[in-house]
CSV table of C-alpha atoms in Angstrom, one decimal:
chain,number,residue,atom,x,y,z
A,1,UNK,CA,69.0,-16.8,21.0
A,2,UNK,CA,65.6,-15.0,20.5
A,3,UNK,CA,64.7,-12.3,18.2
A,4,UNK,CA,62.8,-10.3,20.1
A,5,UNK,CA,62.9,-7.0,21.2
A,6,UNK,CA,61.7,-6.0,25.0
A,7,UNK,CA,61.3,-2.3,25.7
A,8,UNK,CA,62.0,-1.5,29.7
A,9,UNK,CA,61.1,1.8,30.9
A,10,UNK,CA,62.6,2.9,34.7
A,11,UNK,CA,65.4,0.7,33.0
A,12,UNK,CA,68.4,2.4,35.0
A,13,UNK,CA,66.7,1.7,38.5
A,14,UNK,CA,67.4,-1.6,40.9
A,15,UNK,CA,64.4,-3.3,39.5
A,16,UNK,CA,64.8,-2.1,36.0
A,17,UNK,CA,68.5,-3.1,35.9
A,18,UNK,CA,67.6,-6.7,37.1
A,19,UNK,CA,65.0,-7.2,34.5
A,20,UNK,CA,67.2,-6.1,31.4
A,21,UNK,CA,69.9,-8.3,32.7
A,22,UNK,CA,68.0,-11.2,33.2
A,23,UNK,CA,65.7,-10.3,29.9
A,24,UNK,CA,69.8,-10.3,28.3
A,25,UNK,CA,70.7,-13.8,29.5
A,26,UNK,CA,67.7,-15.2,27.8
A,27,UNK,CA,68.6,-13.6,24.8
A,28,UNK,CA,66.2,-10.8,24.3
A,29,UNK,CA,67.3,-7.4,23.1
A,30,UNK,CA,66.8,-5.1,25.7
A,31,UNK,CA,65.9,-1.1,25.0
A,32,UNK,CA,66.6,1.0,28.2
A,33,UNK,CA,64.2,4.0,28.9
A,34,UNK,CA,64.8,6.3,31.6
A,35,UNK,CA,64.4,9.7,32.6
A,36,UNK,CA,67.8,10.1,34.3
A,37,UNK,CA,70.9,10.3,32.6
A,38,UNK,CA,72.8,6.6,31.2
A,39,UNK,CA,75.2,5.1,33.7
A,40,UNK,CA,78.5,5.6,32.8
A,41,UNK,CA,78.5,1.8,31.7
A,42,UNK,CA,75.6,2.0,30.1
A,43,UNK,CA,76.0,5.2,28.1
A,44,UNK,CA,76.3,5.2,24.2
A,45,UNK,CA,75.2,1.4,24.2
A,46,UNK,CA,72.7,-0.1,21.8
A,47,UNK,CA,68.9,0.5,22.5
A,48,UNK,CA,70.1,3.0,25.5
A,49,UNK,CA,67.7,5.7,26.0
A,50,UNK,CA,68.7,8.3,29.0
A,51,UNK,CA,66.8,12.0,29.4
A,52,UNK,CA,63.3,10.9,28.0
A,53,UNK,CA,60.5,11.9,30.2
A,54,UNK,CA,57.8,9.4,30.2
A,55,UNK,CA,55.1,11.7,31.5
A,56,UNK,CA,54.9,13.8,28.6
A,57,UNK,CA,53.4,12.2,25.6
A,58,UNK,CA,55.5,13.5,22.7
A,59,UNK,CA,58.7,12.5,24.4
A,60,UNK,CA,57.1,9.0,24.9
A,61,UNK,CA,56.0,8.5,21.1
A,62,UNK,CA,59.4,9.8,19.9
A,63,UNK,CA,61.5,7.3,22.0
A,64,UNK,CA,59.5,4.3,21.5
A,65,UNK,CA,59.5,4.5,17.6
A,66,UNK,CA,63.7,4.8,18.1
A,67,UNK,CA,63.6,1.8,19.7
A,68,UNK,CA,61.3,0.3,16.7
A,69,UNK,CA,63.1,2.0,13.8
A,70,UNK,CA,66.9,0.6,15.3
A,71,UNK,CA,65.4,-2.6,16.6
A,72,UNK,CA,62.6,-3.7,13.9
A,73,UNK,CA,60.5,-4.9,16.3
A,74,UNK,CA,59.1,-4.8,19.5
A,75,UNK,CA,57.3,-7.6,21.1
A,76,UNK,CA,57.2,-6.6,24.9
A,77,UNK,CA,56.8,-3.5,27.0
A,78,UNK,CA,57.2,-3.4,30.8
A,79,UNK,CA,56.3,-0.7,32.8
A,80,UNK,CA,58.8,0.0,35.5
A,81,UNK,CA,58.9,4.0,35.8
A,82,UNK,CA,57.8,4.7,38.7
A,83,UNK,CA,58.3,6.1,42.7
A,84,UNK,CA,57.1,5.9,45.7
A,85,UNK,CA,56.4,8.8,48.5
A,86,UNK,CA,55.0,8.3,52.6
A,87,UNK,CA,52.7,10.9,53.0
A,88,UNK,CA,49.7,11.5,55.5
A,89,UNK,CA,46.9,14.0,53.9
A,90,UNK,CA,46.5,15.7,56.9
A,91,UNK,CA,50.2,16.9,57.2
A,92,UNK,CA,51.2,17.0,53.3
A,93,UNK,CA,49.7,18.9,50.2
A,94,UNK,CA,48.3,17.8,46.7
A,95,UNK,CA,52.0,17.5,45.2
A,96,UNK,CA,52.5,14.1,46.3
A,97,UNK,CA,49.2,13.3,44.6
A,98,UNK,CA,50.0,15.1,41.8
A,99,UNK,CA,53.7,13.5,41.6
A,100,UNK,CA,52.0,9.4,42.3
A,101,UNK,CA,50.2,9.8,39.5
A,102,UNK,CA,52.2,11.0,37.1
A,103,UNK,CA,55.2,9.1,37.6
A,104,UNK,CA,53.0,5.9,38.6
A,105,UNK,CA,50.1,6.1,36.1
A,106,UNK,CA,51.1,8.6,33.6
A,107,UNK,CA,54.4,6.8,32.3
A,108,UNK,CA,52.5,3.3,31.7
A,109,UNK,CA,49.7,5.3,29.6
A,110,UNK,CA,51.8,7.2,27.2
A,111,UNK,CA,54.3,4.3,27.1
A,112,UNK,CA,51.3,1.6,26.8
A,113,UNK,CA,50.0,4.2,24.0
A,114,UNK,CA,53.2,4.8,22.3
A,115,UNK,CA,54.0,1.4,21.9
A,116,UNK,CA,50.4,-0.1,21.3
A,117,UNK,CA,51.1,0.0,17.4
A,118,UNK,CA,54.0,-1.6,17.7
A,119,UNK,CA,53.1,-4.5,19.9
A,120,UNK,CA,49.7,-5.3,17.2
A,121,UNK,CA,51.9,-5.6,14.7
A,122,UNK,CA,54.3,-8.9,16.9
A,123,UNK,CA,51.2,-9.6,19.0
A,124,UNK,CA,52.9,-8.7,22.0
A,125,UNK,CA,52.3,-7.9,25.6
A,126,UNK,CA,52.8,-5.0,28.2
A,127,UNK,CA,53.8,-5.9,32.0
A,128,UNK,CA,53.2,-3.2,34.3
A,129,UNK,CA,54.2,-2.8,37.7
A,130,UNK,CA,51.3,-2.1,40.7
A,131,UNK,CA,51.3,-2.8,44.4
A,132,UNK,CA,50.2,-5.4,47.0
A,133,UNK,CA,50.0,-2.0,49.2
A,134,UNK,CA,47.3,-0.5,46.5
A,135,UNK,CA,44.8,-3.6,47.8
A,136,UNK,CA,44.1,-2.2,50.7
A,137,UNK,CA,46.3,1.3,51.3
A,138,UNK,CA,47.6,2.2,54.9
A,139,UNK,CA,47.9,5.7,56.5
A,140,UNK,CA,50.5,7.8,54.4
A,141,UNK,CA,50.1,5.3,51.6
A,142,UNK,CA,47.2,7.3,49.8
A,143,UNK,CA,48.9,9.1,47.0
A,144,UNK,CA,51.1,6.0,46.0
A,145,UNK,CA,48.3,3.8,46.5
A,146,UNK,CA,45.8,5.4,44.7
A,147,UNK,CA,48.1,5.8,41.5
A,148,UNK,CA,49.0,2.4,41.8
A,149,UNK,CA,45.4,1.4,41.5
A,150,UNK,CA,45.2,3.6,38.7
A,151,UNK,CA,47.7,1.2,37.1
A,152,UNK,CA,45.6,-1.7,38.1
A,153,UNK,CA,42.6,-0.6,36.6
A,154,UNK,CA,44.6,0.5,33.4
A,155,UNK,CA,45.7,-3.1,33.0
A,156,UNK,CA,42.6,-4.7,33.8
A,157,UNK,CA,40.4,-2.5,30.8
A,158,UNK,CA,43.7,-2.3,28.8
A,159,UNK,CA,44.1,-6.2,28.6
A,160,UNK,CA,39.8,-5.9,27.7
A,161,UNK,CA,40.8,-3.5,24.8
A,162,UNK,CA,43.6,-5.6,23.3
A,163,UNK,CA,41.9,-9.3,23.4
A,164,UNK,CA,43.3,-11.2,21.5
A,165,UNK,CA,45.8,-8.9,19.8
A,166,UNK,CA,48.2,-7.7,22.8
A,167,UNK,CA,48.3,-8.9,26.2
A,168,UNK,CA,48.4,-7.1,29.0
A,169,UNK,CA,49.1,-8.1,33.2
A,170,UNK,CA,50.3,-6.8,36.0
A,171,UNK,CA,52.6,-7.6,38.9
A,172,UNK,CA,51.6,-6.9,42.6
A,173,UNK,CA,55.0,-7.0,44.8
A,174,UNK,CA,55.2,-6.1,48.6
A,175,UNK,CA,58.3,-4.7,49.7
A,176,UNK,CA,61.3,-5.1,46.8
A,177,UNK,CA,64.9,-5.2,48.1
A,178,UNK,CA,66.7,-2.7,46.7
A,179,UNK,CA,69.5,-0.5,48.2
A,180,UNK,CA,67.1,2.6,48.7
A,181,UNK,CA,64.8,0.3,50.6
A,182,UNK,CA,67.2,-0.9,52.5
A,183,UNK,CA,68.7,2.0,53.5
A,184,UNK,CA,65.5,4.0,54.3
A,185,UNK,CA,64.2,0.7,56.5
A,186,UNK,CA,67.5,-0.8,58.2
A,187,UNK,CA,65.8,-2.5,61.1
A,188,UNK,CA,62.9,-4.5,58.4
A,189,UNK,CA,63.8,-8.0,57.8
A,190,UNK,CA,64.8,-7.6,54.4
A,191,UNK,CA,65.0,-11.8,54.4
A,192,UNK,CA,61.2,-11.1,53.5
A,193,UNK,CA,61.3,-9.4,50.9
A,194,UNK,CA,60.8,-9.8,47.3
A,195,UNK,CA,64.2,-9.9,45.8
A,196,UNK,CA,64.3,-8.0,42.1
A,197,UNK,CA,65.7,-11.0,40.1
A,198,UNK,CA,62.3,-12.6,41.6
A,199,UNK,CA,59.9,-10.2,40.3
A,200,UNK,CA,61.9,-9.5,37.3
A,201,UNK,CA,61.4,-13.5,36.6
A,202,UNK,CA,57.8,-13.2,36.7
A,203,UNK,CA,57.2,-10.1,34.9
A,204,UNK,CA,59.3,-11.6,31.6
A,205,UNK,CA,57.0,-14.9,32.7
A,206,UNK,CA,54.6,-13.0,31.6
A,207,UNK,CA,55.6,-10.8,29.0
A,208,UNK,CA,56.4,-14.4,27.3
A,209,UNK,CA,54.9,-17.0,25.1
A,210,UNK,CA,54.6,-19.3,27.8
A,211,UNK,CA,51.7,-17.2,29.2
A,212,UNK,CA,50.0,-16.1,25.8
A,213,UNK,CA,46.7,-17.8,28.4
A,214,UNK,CA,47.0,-14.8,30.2
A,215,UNK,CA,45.6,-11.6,30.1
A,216,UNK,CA,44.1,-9.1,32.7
A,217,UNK,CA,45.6,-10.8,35.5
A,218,UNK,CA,47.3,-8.8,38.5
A,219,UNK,CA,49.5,-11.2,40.1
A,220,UNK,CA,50.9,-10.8,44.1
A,221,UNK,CA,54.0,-10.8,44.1
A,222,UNK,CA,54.5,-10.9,47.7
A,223,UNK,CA,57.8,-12.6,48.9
A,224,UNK,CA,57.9,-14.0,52.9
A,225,UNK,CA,55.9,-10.6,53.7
C-alpha cells in the first residue's frame, strides 16, 4: 500500500475514471477534479471534487490546496481536463479556438501552477495529456491541435523549469476508445485504438518512481493506429 497522494483532474470522464481506478488498485490515494457534477457513486467520497472549474485560476488554487490540506500530500498531478471539437476555419468562428485552448491548455496551467508548491515539497511529477494529431494537425483539427501543442510546449519548458525538483511528461495518444468515440465513429475500427486502461498505464508509468530518469519527454501513445 503506498502513501501517496495522486491528484486527477477530468477525473469523472472515460479516461479519467480508468486512471483513478487503476491509480486505486496500486494503492494510491486518488483526488477527483472535475468540472461536472460527482457521479452518483462517486458523490460525497473522499478526495471527490465535482463543480470546480479548472480554467479559472482561483477555483484551481482553492481545490488543489483541499486536496493537500485533507490528503497531506500530493506527489502527482495528471492533466486530463480536456475536449475535443472538428472544426474547419473557413466554415466555423474563433469560439472553437477560444474553447481548445481553454479547456486544453488553460486547465494544465492553473492546475500545473496550483499544485507546483505542493509537488516541490514530495518531489513529484505532473503528466499531461497532448495529441499524436497535434504533430502534424489535419483539416478541421486546427483549434484542438494547436491547444494541444500548447500543452506540448508547456511540458517541454515546464519539465526545463522544474529540473531536478518536479518532473514533468507528456502522453501523445491517437484515437482513445471511449463510448463518445465510439459512438461519434461507429464504422472506425475501434480494434486500433488505444484503449484507456493502456494510456492510463503509461501516464502513472510516468508519474512514478520508476521513471524519476524522465523528464520533458512527450511519449506516442499510439495503439494499432
Amino acid at each position: 500500500m503506498s502513501d501517496k497522494v495522486i491528484v486527477v483532474t477530468g477525473a469523472f470522464g472515460a479516461l479519467g475514471r480508468a486512471v483513478a481506478q487503476r491509480a486505486t488498485d496500486r494503492g494510491y490515494a486518488v483526488a477527483m477534479l472535475d468540472y461536472a457534477a460527482a457521479p452518483a457513486e462517486l458523490a460525497g467520497a473522499k478526495l471527490v471534487y465535482g463543480g470546480v472549474d479548472l480554467t479559472k485560476p482561483d477555483q484551481t488554487i482553492a481545490a488543489v490546496q483541499k486536496v493537500r490540506d485533507n490528503a497531506g500530500r500530493i506527489d502527482a498531478l495528471l492533466n486530463i481536463a480536456g475536449g475535443f471539437t472538428f472544426r474547419t476555419l473557413s466554415e466555423g468562428d474563433g469560439a472553437a479556438w477560444d474553447a481548445m485552448y481553454a479547456i486544453n491548455l488553460k486547465t494544465a496551467v492553473n492546475a500545473s501552477r496550483a499544485a507546483l508548491p505542493h509537488l516541490i515539497e514530495t518531489g513529484g511529477a505532473i503528466v499531461n495529456v497532448g495529441a499524436a494529431g497535434a504533430l502534424k494537425a489535419g483539416a478541421g483539427m486546427g483549434a484542438y491541435a494547436a491547444a494541444k501543442s500548447g500543452v506540448h510546449k508547456l511540458t517541454e519548458s515546464l519539465a526545463d523549469e522544474m529540473k531536478g525538483r518536479v518532473r514533468v511528461n507528456a502522453v501523445l495518444p491517437s484515437i482513445i476508445d471511449t463510448p463518445q468515440n465510439r459512438k461519434d465513429m461507429p464504422d472506425a475500427d475501434h480494434a486500433a485504438w488505444v484503449r484507456a486502461e493502456e494510456l492510463a498505464d503509461v501516464m502513472l508509468f510516468l508519474a512514478s518512481a520508476e521513471a524519476s530518469a524522465v523528464t520533458g519527454a512527450l511519449v506516442p501513445v499510439v495503439g494499432r493506429v
